[in-house]
Short mmCIF file of C-alpha atoms and ligand atoms in Angstrom, two decimals:
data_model
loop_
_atom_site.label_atom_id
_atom_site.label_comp_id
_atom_site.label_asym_id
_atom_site.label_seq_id
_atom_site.Cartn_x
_atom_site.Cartn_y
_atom_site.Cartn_z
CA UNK M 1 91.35 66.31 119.98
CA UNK M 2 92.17 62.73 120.42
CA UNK M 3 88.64 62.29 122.44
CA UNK M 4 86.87 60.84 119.57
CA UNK M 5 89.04 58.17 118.23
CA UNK M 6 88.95 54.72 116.31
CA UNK M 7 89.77 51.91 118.75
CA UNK M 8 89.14 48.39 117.09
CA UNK M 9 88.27 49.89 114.02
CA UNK M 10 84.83 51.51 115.77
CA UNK M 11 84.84 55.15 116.39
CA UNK M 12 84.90 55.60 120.79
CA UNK M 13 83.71 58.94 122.71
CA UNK M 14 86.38 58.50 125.79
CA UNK M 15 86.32 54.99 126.31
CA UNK M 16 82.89 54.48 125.31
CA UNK M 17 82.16 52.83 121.22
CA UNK M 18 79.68 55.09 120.03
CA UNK M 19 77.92 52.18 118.78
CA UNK M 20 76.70 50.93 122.15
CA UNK M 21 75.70 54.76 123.05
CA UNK M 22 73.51 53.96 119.63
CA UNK M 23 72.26 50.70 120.92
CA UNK M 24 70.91 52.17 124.26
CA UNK M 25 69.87 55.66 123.13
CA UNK M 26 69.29 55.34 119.86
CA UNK M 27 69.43 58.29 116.83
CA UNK M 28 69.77 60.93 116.44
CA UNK M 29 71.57 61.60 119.81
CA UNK M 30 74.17 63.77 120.21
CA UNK M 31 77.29 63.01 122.50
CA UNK M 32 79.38 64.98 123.88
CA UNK M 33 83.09 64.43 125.90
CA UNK M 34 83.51 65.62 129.20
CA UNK M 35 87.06 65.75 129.13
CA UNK M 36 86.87 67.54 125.88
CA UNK M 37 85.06 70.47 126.99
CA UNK M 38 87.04 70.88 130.18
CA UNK M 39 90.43 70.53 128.41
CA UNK M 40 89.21 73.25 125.96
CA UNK M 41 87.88 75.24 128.92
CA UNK M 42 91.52 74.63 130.51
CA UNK M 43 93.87 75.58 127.79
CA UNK M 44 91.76 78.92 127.54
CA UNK M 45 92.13 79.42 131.21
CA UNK M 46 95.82 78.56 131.54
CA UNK M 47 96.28 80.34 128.14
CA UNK M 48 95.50 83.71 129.92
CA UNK M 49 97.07 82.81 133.63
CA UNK M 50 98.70 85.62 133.11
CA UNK M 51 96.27 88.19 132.74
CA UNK M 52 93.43 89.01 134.83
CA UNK M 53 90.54 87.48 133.53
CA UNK M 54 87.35 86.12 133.53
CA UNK M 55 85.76 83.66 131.30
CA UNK M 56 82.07 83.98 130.47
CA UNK M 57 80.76 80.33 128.54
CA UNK M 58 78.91 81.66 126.03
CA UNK M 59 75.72 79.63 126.77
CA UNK M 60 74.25 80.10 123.53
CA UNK M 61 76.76 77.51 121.94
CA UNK M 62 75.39 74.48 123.81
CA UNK M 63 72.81 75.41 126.71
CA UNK M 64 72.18 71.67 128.24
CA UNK M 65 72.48 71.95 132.29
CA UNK M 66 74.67 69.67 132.45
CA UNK M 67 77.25 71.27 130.32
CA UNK M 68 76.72 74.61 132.27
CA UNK M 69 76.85 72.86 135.52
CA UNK M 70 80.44 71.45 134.51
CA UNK M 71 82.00 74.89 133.25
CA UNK M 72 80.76 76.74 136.09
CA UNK M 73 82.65 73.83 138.57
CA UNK M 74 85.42 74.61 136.49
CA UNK M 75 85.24 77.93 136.82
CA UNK M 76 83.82 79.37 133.66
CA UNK M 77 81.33 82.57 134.29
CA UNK M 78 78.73 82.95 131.51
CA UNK M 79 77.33 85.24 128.98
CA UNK M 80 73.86 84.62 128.29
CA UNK M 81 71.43 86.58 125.87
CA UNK M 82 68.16 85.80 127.31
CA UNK M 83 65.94 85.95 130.59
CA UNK M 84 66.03 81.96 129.85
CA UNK M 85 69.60 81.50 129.51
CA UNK M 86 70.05 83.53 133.00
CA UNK M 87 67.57 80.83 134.54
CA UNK M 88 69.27 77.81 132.87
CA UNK M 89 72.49 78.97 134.25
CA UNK M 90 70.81 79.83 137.64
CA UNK M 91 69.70 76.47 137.91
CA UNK M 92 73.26 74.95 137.22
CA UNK M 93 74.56 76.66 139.87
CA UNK M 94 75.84 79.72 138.36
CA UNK M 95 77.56 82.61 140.96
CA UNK M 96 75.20 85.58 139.50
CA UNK M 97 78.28 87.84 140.17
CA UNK M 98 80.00 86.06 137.11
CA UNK M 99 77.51 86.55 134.51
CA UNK M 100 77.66 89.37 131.67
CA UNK M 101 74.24 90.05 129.50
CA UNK M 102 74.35 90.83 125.68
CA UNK M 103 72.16 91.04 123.19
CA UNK M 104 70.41 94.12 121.17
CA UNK M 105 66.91 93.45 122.11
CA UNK M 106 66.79 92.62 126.13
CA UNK M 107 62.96 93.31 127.03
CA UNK M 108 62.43 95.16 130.56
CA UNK M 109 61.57 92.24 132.00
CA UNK M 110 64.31 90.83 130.78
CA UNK M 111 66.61 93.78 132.48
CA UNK M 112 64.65 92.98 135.88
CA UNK M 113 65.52 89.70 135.96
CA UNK M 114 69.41 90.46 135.75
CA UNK M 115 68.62 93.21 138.08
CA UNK M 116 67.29 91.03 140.84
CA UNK M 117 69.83 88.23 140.26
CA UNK M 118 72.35 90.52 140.34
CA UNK M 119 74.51 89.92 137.44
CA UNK M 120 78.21 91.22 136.91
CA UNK M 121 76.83 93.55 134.33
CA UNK M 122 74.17 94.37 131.22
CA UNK M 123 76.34 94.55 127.77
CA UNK M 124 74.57 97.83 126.16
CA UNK M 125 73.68 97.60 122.58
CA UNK M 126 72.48 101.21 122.02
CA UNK M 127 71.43 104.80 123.73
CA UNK M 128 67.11 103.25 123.92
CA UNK M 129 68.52 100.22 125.53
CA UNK M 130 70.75 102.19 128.34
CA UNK M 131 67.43 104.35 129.23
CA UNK M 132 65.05 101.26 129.51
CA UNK M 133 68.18 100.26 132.01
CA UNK M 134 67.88 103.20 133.77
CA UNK M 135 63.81 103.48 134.56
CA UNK M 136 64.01 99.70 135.42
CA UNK M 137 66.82 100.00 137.85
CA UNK M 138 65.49 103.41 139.72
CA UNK M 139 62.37 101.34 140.24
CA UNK M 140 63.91 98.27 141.86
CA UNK M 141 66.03 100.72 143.50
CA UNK M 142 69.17 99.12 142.22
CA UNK M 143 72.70 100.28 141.05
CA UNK M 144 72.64 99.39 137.52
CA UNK M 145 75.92 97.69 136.49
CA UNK M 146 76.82 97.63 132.88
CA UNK M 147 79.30 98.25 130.09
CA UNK M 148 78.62 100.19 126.65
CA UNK M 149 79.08 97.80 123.69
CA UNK M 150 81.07 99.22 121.12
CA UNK M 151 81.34 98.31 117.34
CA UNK M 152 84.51 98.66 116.49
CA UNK M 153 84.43 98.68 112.93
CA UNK M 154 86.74 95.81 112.68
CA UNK M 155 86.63 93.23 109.78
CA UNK M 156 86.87 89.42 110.56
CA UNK M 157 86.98 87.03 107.62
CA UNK M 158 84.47 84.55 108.37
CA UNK M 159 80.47 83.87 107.35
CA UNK M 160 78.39 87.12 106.58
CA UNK M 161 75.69 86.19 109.07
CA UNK M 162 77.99 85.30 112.05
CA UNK M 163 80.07 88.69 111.33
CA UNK M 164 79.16 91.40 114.02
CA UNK M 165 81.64 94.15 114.63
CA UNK M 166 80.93 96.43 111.24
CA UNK M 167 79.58 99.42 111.39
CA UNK M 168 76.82 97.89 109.00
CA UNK M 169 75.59 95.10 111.35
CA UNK M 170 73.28 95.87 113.88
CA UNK M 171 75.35 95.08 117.03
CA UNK M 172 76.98 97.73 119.61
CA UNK M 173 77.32 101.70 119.02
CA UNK M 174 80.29 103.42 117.26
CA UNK M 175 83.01 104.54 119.68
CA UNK M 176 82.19 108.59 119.84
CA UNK M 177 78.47 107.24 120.80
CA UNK M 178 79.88 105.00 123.55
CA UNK M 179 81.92 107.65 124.70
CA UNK M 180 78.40 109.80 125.25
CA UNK M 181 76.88 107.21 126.76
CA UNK M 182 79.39 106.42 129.32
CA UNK M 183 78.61 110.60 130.41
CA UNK M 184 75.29 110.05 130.34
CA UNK M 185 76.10 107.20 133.07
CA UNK M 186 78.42 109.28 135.01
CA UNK M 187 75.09 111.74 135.29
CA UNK M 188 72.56 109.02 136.58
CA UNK M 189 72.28 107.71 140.07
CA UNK M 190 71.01 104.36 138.82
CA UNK M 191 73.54 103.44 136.41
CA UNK M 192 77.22 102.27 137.07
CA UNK M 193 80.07 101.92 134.18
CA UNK M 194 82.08 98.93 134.75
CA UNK M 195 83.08 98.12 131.85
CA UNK M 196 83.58 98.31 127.96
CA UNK M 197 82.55 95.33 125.36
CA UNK M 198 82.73 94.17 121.96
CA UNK M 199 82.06 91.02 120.02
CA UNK M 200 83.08 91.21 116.31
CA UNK M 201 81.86 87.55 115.43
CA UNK M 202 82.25 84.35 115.24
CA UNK M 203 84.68 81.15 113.85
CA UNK M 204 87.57 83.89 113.27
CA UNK M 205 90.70 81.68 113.01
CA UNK M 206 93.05 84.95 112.68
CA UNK M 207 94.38 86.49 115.84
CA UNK M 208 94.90 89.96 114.70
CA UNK M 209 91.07 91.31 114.58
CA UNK M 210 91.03 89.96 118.57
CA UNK M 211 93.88 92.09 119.19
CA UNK M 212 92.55 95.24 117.25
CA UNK M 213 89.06 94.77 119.09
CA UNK M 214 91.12 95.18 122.16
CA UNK M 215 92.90 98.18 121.36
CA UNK M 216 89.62 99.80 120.03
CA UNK M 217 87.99 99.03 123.32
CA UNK M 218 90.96 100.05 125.62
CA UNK M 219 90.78 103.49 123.89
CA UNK M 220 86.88 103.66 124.63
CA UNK M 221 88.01 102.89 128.71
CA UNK M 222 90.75 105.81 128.76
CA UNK M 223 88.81 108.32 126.75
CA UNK M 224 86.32 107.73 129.40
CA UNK M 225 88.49 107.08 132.64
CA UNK M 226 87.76 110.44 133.86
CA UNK M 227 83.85 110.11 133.78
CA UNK M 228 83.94 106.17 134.39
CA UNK M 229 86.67 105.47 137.29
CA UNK M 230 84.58 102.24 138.26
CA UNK M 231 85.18 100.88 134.51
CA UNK M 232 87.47 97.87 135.26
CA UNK M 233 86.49 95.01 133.08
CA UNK M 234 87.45 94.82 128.94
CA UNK M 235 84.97 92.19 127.03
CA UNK M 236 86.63 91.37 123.40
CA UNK M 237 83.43 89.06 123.46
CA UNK M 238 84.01 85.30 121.87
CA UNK M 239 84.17 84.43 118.27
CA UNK M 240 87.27 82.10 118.76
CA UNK M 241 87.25 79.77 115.76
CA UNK M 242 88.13 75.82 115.35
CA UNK M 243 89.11 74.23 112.37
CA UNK M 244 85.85 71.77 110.76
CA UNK M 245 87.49 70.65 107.56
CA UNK M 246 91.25 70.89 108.84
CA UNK M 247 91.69 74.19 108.59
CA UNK M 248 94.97 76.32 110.39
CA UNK M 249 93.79 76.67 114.07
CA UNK M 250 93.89 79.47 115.66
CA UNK M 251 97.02 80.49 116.76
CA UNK M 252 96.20 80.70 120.41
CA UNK M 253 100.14 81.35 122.04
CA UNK M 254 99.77 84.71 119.75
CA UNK M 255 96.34 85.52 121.13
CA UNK M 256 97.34 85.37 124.53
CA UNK M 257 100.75 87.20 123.89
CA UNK M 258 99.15 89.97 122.36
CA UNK M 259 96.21 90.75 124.66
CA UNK M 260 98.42 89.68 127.28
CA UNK M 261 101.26 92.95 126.00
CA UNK M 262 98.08 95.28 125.47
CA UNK M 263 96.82 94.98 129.33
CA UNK M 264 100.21 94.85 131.31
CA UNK M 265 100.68 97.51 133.37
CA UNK M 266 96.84 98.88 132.82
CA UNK M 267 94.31 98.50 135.71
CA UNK M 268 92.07 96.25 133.69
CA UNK M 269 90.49 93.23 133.85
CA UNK M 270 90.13 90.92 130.51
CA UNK M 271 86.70 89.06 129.74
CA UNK M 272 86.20 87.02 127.09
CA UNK M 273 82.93 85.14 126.01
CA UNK M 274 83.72 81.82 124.03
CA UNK M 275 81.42 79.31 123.22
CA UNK M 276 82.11 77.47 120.06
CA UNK M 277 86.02 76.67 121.01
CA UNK M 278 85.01 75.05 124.40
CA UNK M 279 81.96 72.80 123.31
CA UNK M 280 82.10 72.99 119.21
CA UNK M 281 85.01 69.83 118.46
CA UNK M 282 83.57 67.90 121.90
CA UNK M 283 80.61 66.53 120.64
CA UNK M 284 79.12 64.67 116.98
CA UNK M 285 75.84 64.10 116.25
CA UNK M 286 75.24 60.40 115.94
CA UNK M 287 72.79 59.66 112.78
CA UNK M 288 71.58 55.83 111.52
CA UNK M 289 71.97 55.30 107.51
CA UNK M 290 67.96 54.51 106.92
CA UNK M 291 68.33 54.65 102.40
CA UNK M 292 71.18 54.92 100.06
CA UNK M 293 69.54 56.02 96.68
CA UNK M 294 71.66 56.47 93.50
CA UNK M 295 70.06 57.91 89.87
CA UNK M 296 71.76 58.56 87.23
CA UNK M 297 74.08 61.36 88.56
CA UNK M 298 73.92 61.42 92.52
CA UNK M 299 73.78 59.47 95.01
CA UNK M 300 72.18 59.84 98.43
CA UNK M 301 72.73 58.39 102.18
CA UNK M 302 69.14 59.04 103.38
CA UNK M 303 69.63 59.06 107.13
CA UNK M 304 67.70 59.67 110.61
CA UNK M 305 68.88 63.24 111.28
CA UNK M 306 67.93 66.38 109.13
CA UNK M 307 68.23 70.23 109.30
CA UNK M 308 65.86 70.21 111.93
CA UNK M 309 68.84 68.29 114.35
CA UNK M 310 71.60 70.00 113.13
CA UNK M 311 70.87 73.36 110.79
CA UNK M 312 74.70 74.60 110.39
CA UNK M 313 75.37 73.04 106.76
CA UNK M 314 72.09 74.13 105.71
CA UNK M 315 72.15 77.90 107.05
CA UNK M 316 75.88 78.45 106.41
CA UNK M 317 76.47 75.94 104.34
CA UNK M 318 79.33 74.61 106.99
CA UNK M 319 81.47 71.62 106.39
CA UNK M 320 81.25 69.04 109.00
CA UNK M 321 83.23 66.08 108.56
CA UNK M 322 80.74 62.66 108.53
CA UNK M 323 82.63 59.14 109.48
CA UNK M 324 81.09 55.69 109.94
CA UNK M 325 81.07 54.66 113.45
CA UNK M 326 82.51 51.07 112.31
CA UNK M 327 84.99 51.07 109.71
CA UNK M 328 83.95 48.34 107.49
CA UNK M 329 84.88 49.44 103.54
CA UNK M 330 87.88 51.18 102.46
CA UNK M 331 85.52 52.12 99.06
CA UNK M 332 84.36 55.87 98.53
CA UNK M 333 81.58 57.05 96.47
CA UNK M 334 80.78 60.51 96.26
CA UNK M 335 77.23 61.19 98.13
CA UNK M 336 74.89 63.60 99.45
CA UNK M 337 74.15 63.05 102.96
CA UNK M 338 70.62 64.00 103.51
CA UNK M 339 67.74 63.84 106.13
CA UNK M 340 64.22 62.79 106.16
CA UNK M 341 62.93 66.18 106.01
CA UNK M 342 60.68 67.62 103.18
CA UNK M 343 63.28 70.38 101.70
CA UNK M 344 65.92 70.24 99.03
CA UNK M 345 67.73 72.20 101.63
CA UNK M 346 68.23 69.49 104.01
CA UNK M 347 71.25 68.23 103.71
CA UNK M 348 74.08 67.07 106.18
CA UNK M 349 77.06 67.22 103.36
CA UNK M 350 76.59 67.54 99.74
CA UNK M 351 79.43 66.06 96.84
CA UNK M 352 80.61 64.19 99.61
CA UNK M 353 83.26 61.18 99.82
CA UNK M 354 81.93 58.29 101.53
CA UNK M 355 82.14 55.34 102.58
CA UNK M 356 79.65 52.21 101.27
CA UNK M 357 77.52 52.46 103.47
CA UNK M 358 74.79 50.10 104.15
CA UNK M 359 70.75 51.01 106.02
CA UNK M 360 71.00 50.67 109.33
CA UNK M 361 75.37 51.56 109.20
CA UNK M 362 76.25 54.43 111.93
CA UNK M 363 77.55 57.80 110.98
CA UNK M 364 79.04 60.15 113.66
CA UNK M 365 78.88 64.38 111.95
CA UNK M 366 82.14 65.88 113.97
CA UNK M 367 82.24 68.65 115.47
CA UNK M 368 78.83 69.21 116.48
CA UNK M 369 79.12 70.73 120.01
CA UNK M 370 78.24 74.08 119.56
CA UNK M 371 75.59 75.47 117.92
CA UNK M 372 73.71 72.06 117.17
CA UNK M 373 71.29 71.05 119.28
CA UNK M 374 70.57 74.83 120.80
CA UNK M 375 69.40 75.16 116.82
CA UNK M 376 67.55 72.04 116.48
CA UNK M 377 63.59 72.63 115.77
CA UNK M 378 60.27 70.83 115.16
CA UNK M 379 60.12 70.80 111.85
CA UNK M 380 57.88 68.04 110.12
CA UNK M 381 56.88 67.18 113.62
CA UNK M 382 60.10 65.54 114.98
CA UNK M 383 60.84 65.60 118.09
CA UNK M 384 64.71 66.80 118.64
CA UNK M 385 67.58 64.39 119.59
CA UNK M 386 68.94 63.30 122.82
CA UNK M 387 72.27 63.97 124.49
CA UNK M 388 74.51 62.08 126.30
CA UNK M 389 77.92 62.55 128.37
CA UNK M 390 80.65 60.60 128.26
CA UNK M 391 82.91 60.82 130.95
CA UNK M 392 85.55 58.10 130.66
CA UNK M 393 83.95 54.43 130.38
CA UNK M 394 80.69 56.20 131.52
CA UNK M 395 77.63 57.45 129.05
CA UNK M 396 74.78 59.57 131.18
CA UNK M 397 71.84 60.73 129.28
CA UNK M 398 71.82 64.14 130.03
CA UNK M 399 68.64 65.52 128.43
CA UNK M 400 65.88 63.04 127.05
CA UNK M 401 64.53 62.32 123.87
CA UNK M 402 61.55 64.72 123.26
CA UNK M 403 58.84 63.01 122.88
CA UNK M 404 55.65 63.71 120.08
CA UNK M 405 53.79 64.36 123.10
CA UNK M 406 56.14 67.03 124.60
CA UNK M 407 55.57 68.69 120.75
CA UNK M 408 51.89 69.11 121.05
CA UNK M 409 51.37 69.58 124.86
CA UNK M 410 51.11 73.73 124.82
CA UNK M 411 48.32 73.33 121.91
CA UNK M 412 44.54 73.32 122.09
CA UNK M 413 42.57 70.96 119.57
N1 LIG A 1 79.46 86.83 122.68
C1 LIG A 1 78.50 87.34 121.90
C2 LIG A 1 78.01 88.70 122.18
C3 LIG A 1 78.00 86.61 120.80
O1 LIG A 1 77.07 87.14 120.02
C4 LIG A 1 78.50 85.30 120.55
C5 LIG A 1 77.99 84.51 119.43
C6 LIG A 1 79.49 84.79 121.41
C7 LIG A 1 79.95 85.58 122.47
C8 LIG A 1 80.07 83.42 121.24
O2 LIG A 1 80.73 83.26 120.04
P1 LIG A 1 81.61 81.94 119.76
O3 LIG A 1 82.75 81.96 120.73
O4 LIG A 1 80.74 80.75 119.97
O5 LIG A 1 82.00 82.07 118.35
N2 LIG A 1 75.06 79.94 114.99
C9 LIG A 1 76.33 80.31 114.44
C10 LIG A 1 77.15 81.12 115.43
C11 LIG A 1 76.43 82.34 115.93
C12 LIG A 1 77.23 83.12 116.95
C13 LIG A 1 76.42 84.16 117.60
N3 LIG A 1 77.09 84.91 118.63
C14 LIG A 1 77.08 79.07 113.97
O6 LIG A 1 76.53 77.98 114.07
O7 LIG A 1 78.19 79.18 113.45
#
């Protein structure tokens, strides 16, 4: 992705330096690309031209209105996991009628408000979850729309707490319960099949457990075509990986090709639910050098942003990639990059090359579009970064600074 790119020897967002989006917004701010996350969104959509699909933005990657707004323009429906993720993407604009819901723990108000909004359709985690679905939509007198998630047992190589399609994680039902549920649909006058899901994690950079996620789920829709004739759409969920520390990407032609073989000639309709490929490698987190401290066996870039900004390398211990903003020394010394934060734990890289950098030098942590700021906390009292959208020779602030007042405004004293 050629949208973040040395120009002059000082590291630009589109045509913007990221040192003057530093100057008037100061750090830590995160910045995203415009043209980044459509041409992600774009090579997706093209990708599967073929096929009928939707795509559902998984909102839970990077939730800013903005950003929502944008894919929904483009076209993008959205998944969303929460009664405040339907009203953020609501408020951007979002056509109700492209919105799926997952998650194991939906409350019944959550449920109502899909019910009244009038999504595409609830993703069912389990048999307790399909009867709460039930009593809620017999007493708004609504047509319950939904598919059965199933766990298809399928293994995908990637972190163990971002893995979700074993039978030992706690998402979806096994098939032969999904097959149940779907009669228990076909019995109820509230409840409408229209559809069968999975999600078997996420950052999976090999195309094969996509493509056996599908066939598990296209054997759920036939074994049920008789008691579900209204099941049309087929959710293989998101997970899509990007490479962080230059690793293969995934081999998207061969994703395509193969779901594209699996659903020719079948009545159904593909939807898939990516978040990290469309935002994750469009933005960086923008962090000011405050300390470099060396002892007798480390050394440390002490700088404004910490765990509480950006919590991947700490909870997964993830490899982001940290340049200076301005390239001023060739010279590498091997560093922790650290925050300001009161935890051994908070680190940005550890064993790191780096360059010599100086207090008050720029760093830019890549690929920090998804999954960053929607993880950002309060911790020690600071109040979470900014954003800010490039588009072309343009920077917008798209969601302010939080302020220490914002922090302490819901609490009594
Ligand atoms: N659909 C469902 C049902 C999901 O649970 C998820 C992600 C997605 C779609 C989108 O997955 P993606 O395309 O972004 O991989 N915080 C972790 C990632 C957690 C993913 C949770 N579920 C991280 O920073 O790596």
């Amino acid at each position: 992705m050629a949208t973040f790119d040395y120009k002059s020897g000082c590291l630009h967002g589109e045509a913007v330096p990221l040192e003057a989006v530093a100057q008037r917004f100061g750090t830590p701010t995160y910045v995203y690309s415009r043209a980044a996350i459509l041409e992600n969104y774009r090579r997706l959509a093209d990708g599967l031209a073929r096929i009928p699909n939707l795509i559902c933005y998984s909102v839970k990657a990077n939730s800013n209105l903005n950003i929502l707004r944008l894919l929904g323009e483009a076209g993008a429906g959205f998944d969303i996991v929460s009664a405040g993720e339907l009203t953020r993407v609501l408020r951007a604009g979002a056509d109700p009628s492209r919105v799926v819901f997952s998650g194991v723990g939906k409350t019944a108000e959550e449920i109502d408000a899909g019910l009244e909004a009038g999504i595409l359709m609830f993703n069912v985690e389990s048999g307790g979850e399909l009867e709460v679905l039930e009593g809620r939509a017999k007493a708004l007198g609504k047509a319950a729309a939904l598919s059965i998630r199933v766990n298809p047992d399928v293994v995908a190589e990637t972190h163990p707490y971002i893995s979700t399609g074993q039978i030992v994680h706690k998402f979806g039902v096994p098939k032969n319960e999904a097959i149940e549920l779907y009669r228990r649909v076909a019995r109820s006058a509230s409840l409408r099949a229209r559809g069968v899901t999975c999600h078997i994690g996420s950052q999976i950079l090999e195309v094969e457990p996509f493509h056996k996620a599908l066939d598990e789920i296209l054997e759920v829709a036939r074994a049920v075509r008789e008691v579900a004739p209204a099941t049309e759409f087929l959710d293989i969920g998101g997970g899509f990986g990007i490479p962080y520390q230059g690793e293969k990407p995934l081999a998207h032609e061969r994703l395509f090709e193969g779901l594209e073989s699996r659903l020719r000639g079948t009545p159904y309709r593909l939807v898939i639910e990516p978040g990290r490929s469309i935002v994750g490698d469009a933005g960086v987190l923008l962090a000011r050098v405050l300390y470099v401290k060396r002892n007798a066996q480390k050394n440390f870039i002490v700088v404004d942003a910490g765990m509480n900004d950006l919590m991947r390398p700490t909870l997964y211990g993830s490899y982001h990639e940290i340049v200076p903003v301005v390239r001023r020394s060739a010279e590498t010394l091997t560093a922790d990059v650290v925050g300001p934060l009161c935890e051994t734990g908070d680190f940005l890289a550890q064993g790191r090359p780096m360059p010599d950098v100086e207090p008050g030098d720029l760093l830019a942590i890549l690929t920090a579009g998804a999954y960053g700021y929607v993880l950002a906390s309060n911790y020690n009292t600071r109040p979470r970064p900014a954003e800010v959208l490039i588009d072309g020779d343009q920077a917008g602030l798209i969601r302010v600074r939080e302020r220490l007042e914002d922090l302490m405004a819901g609490e009594t004293a």
